Structure formats: C-alpha cells, structure tokens
Amino acid sequence: MNKKLYITGAGVSSASGIPTFRGADGFWTIGSKNYTPQEMATRYMYENNPSEFLVWYYKRFVKYRNSSPNNVHKWLKNKKLITQNIDGLDGKAGNKTYIPIHGRLDKVTLFHDQGLKVSIQDAPWDKIADECSDESDIEKLSGLLLEYFKISKKTLVPEKMVSLKPFVLLFDEYYTDIYRMAEAEAWMKSSNKIIFLGTSFSVNITSIALNYAVVNKANIEIVDPNPVNLNLDNVKYHKMTASQYIDNLDS
C-alpha cells in the first residue's frame, strides 16, 4: 500500500504572492531597525520587547492574511500534508486534516509555558487594521497591538495565561503538541514515501522527517527549482516548481 506524505515549505506559497523566507525578498532578510529577523522572531523578544515584536510581526506577516490559495494548495487539499507555512492557504484550499507544524497566521493563543495545552483562538488582525489603516503610524499601531494582545502599556510585560501570543513557533521555541507534533511524527513513521515540496531543508521538521524516512527505508522525493542534495539513497530529485510537478503528474 502506497502511504504518501507531503511536506511543504515556502516555495509552495510563492505563487500566491507570499515571499519565500530566505529569498532575496524573504522574511528572514528583513529585520527591524535594531534587530535581525532571527532576533525578532523569538520568544525572548516577545517577552522583553513585545511592542517591537508585535509591530514587526504585523508588518511582515499580517498583510498576507487575505492571500488566496494557488493550484498547488488546491491539488494538495485531499492529501496527507504537513506544512511549514503559517499562511493557512492549505486550509483555505479545503484540506481539513493538514498539520500546520509552525502554527497559523490567523490564530493566537494565550501566552503560556511551552508544553501546556491551551486553546487556539482567532487573531484580531482585522479589528486592528480597521482601527489603524496606516501601518506606518507606529505609535497608534503599537498601542492597538498591546491592547488587543492584553499586554500592559505600563509594564510592557506579557502575562502568562492572560496575554495573547501569535500562534507561531518561534526560533527559540520547540515543537509541542499544540502544533500537533506527536500526530506529525506518527504520520512520518507510517509513510513509505515522503515528498518534499518547495523547502530549503533549513528547519528541524525536515530533518526529523528525513530521519524517519531513512530508518523506515521510505522513498524520498524532492521538488524544488534548486533542490538541496541530501546525499541519501532512495531520493528522487525534481528540479522544478511544485506547480510544474503537479502538472506533470496530471498530464
């Protein structure tokens, strides 16, 4: 029985107008005035400078909250899928079971100690945008973000189980079951073929998936215009975009 698992990265959403993370216009090339992107996208920054963290996050990511899925997302809608992307486009395309292993742009959680089980809530982005149509008005935007994320403007310290935090896995956080990590690993263990679409293999989840594939002697396929050479057996490389790949399958 062919048990396929698809794992997608930022390359899949580029056709929807969302920059890849490490490309020339990517999110990880754009920091703030005082910090690199790798410093900004951390739990430490959220805890110690929540105003700057939230403004950076809002200006870099929230503008893509209304993006539309492309043909690849739609093709994947009935596939077993783990995505590194937080854009939510797989859900918009109709995939009801996919695992957004790094979180979702349209959701927030209570700020909590990692590992605790907390509810996932709708993000207040539209309300903030309605009240601050000019995102260059940093003072107003910052004030609204602190208000909606329930962070005191006096202390500027997020409060556990009171304040809100974007539902996104940050650089200095680890995979927990709020991100459905146990379920993701179960899928990896049971798959005899793993297809990676549009990923640079620069994050931990891809290493974890590759390890399971090697142990289980699963076949591996890499779909990317400039695929990373994994130096592994049982790997088939497709030097093309994800869209070209599915076109070839359907032709």
Coordinates of C-alpha atoms in Angstrom, one line a residue:
M1 CA 0.0 0.0 0.0
N2 CA 1.4 3.4 -1.0
K3 CA 1.3 5.7 2.0
K4 CA 2.4 9.1 0.8
L5 CA 3.1 12.1 3.0
Y6 CA 3.6 15.6 1.6
I7 CA 5.7 18.2 3.4
T8 CA 5.6 21.7 2.0
G9 CA 7.7 24.8 2.5
A10 CA 7.6 28.5 1.5
G11 CA 8.2 27.7 -2.2
V12 CA 4.6 26.4 -2.5
S13 CA 3.1 29.7 -1.4
S14 CA 5.3 31.9 -3.6
A15 CA 2.8 31.7 -6.4
S16 CA 0.2 33.2 -4.1
G17 CA 2.4 36.3 -3.7
I18 CA 4.0 35.4 -0.3
P19 CA 7.8 35.8 -0.3
T20 CA 9.9 32.8 0.5
F21 CA 11.6 33.1 3.8
R22 CA 15.2 33.0 2.6
G23 CA 14.9 34.5 -0.9
A24 CA 16.1 38.0 -1.8
D25 CA 12.8 39.5 -0.6
G26 CA 12.2 36.9 2.1
F27 CA 11.0 37.5 5.7
W28 CA 14.4 36.4 7.1
T29 CA 16.2 39.1 5.1
I30 CA 14.1 41.8 6.6
G31 CA 14.6 42.7 10.3
S32 CA 13.8 45.8 12.2
K33 CA 15.8 49.0 12.8
N34 CA 17.7 47.4 15.7
Y35 CA 17.4 43.7 15.3
T36 CA 17.9 40.9 12.7
P37 CA 14.9 38.8 11.7
Q38 CA 16.4 35.8 13.7
E39 CA 16.5 38.1 16.8
M40 CA 13.0 39.4 16.2
A41 CA 11.2 36.1 15.7
T42 CA 11.9 34.8 19.2
R43 CA 10.1 34.2 22.4
Y44 CA 12.8 36.2 24.1
M45 CA 11.9 39.3 22.0
Y46 CA 8.2 38.8 22.7
E47 CA 8.8 38.6 26.4
N48 CA 11.2 41.5 26.6
N49 CA 10.1 43.9 23.9
P50 CA 6.5 42.9 23.0
S51 CA 5.7 46.2 21.3
E52 CA 8.5 45.9 18.7
F53 CA 7.9 42.2 18.3
L54 CA 4.2 42.6 17.5
V55 CA 4.8 45.6 15.2
W56 CA 7.4 43.6 13.3
Y57 CA 5.2 40.5 13.1
Y58 CA 2.2 42.5 12.0
K59 CA 4.0 44.4 9.2
R60 CA 5.9 41.3 7.9
F61 CA 3.2 38.7 8.0
V62 CA -0.3 40.0 8.6
K63 CA -0.5 41.7 5.2
Y64 CA -0.8 38.2 3.7
R65 CA -3.8 37.2 5.8
N66 CA -6.1 37.6 2.8
S67 CA -4.0 35.8 0.3
S68 CA -5.6 33.1 -1.9
P69 CA -4.5 29.5 -2.4
N70 CA -2.9 28.6 -5.7
N71 CA -3.2 25.4 -7.8
V72 CA -0.7 23.5 -5.7
H73 CA -2.7 24.2 -2.4
K74 CA -5.8 23.0 -4.2
W75 CA -4.1 19.9 -5.6
L76 CA -3.0 19.1 -2.0
K77 CA -6.4 19.5 -0.5
N78 CA -7.1 15.8 -0.2
K79 CA -3.5 14.7 0.6
K80 CA -1.9 13.8 3.9
L81 CA 0.1 17.1 4.4
I82 CA 2.4 18.7 6.9
T83 CA 3.3 22.3 6.0
Q84 CA 5.9 24.6 7.4
N85 CA 3.9 27.6 6.2
I86 CA 1.8 29.6 8.6
D87 CA -0.2 31.3 5.9
G88 CA -3.3 29.0 6.3
L89 CA -3.7 28.6 2.5
D90 CA -4.0 24.8 2.7
G91 CA -7.0 25.2 4.9
K92 CA -8.5 27.8 2.6
A93 CA -8.0 25.3 -0.3
G94 CA -10.1 22.8 1.6
N95 CA -7.6 20.5 3.3
K96 CA -9.4 19.6 6.6
T97 CA -6.7 17.4 8.2
Y98 CA -3.4 19.1 7.3
I99 CA -0.9 19.9 10.1
P100 CA 0.5 23.5 10.2
I101 CA 3.5 22.4 12.2
H102 CA 4.8 26.0 12.7
G103 CA 1.4 27.5 13.5
R104 CA -1.1 29.6 11.7
L105 CA -1.2 33.3 10.8
D106 CA -4.9 33.7 11.5
K107 CA -4.7 32.3 15.1
V108 CA -3.4 33.3 18.5
T109 CA -3.0 31.5 21.9
L110 CA -2.8 32.5 25.5
F111 CA 0.8 33.2 26.3
H112 CA 1.8 30.0 28.2
D113 CA 4.7 27.9 29.3
Q114 CA 5.7 25.6 26.4
G115 CA 4.1 22.2 26.6
L116 CA 0.9 23.3 28.2
K117 CA -2.3 22.6 26.3
V118 CA -4.2 25.9 25.6
S119 CA -7.0 26.9 23.3
I120 CA -6.3 28.3 19.8
Q121 CA -8.2 31.5 19.1
D122 CA -8.9 33.7 16.1
A123 CA -6.4 36.5 15.7
P124 CA -7.6 40.1 16.0
W125 CA -5.9 41.3 12.8
D126 CA -8.9 42.7 11.0
K127 CA -10.0 44.7 14.1
I128 CA -6.6 46.2 14.4
A129 CA -6.4 47.0 10.7
D130 CA -9.9 48.7 10.9
E131 CA -8.7 50.9 13.7
C132 CA -5.3 51.7 12.2
S133 CA -5.4 51.8 8.4
D134 CA -2.0 53.4 8.2
E135 CA 0.6 50.8 9.4
S136 CA 3.3 53.5 9.2
D137 CA 1.7 55.1 12.3
I138 CA 3.8 53.1 14.6
E139 CA 2.6 54.7 17.8
K140 CA -1.0 54.0 17.1
L141 CA -0.3 50.5 15.7
S142 CA 1.8 49.6 18.7
G143 CA -0.8 50.8 21.2
L144 CA -3.5 48.8 19.5
L145 CA -1.4 45.7 19.3
L146 CA -0.6 45.9 23.0
E147 CA -4.3 46.5 23.8
Y148 CA -5.6 43.6 21.7
F149 CA -2.8 41.3 22.9
K150 CA -3.7 42.2 26.5
I151 CA -0.2 43.5 27.4
S152 CA 0.0 46.4 29.9
K153 CA 1.3 49.6 28.3
K154 CA 2.8 50.4 31.7
T155 CA 4.8 47.3 32.4
L156 CA 5.2 46.1 28.8
V157 CA 5.5 42.6 30.1
P158 CA 3.3 39.8 28.7
E159 CA 1.4 37.9 31.4
K160 CA 1.2 34.1 31.3
M161 CA -2.3 32.9 30.7
V162 CA -3.6 36.4 30.3
S163 CA -1.8 38.0 27.3
L164 CA -2.1 36.7 23.8
K165 CA 0.8 35.4 21.6
P166 CA 0.7 34.8 17.8
F167 CA 0.2 31.1 17.2
V168 CA 3.6 30.6 15.6
L169 CA 6.6 28.6 16.5
L170 CA 9.5 31.0 17.2
F171 CA 13.2 30.3 16.7
D172 CA 13.9 29.7 20.4
E173 CA 10.8 27.5 21.0
Y174 CA 10.3 23.8 20.4
Y175 CA 7.7 21.6 18.8
T176 CA 4.9 20.7 21.2
D177 CA 1.5 19.0 20.8
I178 CA -0.2 22.4 20.4
Y179 CA 1.5 22.2 17.0
R180 CA 0.3 18.5 16.7
M181 CA 3.9 17.2 16.8
A182 CA 3.0 13.7 18.0
E183 CA 0.5 13.4 15.2
A184 CA 3.0 14.6 12.7
E185 CA 5.6 12.1 13.8
A186 CA 3.0 9.3 13.6
W187 CA 2.4 10.2 10.0
M188 CA 6.1 10.2 9.3
K189 CA 6.5 6.8 10.9
S190 CA 3.7 5.3 8.8
S191 CA 4.7 6.7 5.4
N192 CA 6.6 4.7 2.8
K193 CA 7.1 7.8 0.6
I194 CA 7.7 11.4 1.7
I195 CA 7.5 14.1 -0.9
F196 CA 9.1 17.5 0.0
L197 CA 7.7 20.5 -2.0
G198 CA 9.4 23.9 -2.0
T199 CA 11.6 23.6 1.1
S200 CA 15.2 24.6 1.7
F201 CA 15.6 21.9 4.5
S202 CA 16.8 24.6 6.9
V203 CA 14.3 23.8 9.7
N204 CA 14.1 21.0 12.2
I205 CA 10.9 19.4 10.9
T206 CA 12.5 18.4 7.6
S207 CA 15.5 16.8 9.4
I208 CA 13.0 14.8 11.6
A209 CA 11.1 13.7 8.6
L210 CA 14.3 12.6 6.8
N211 CA 15.4 10.6 9.8
Y212 CA 12.1 8.7 9.8
A213 CA 12.3 8.1 6.1
V214 CA 15.9 6.7 6.4
V215 CA 15.0 4.4 9.3
N216 CA 11.9 3.1 7.5
K217 CA 13.6 2.9 4.1
A218 CA 10.9 5.1 2.7
N219 CA 11.3 6.7 -0.7
I220 CA 12.0 10.4 -0.8
E221 CA 11.2 12.9 -3.5
I222 CA 12.4 16.5 -3.6
V223 CA 10.6 19.0 -5.7
D224 CA 12.4 22.4 -6.0
P225 CA 13.9 24.5 -8.8
N226 CA 17.2 24.3 -6.9
P227 CA 17.0 21.2 -4.8
V228 CA 19.3 20.5 -1.9
N229 CA 21.4 17.4 -2.4
L230 CA 20.7 15.3 0.6
N231 CA 23.4 12.7 -0.2
L232 CA 21.0 9.9 0.7
D233 CA 19.8 6.7 -1.1
N234 CA 16.2 6.4 -2.3
V235 CA 15.9 10.0 -3.2
K236 CA 14.4 11.3 -6.5
Y237 CA 15.0 14.9 -7.4
H238 CA 12.6 17.0 -9.5
K239 CA 14.3 20.3 -10.5
M240 CA 11.1 22.2 -11.0
T241 CA 8.5 24.2 -9.2
A242 CA 5.7 22.5 -7.3
S243 CA 3.2 23.7 -9.9
Q244 CA 5.3 22.1 -12.7
Y245 CA 5.5 18.9 -10.7
I246 CA 1.7 18.5 -10.3
D247 CA 1.2 19.5 -14.0
N248 CA 3.5 16.6 -15.0
L249 CA 1.6 14.2 -12.8
D250 CA -1.8 15.2 -14.1
S251 CA -0.7 15.3 -17.8

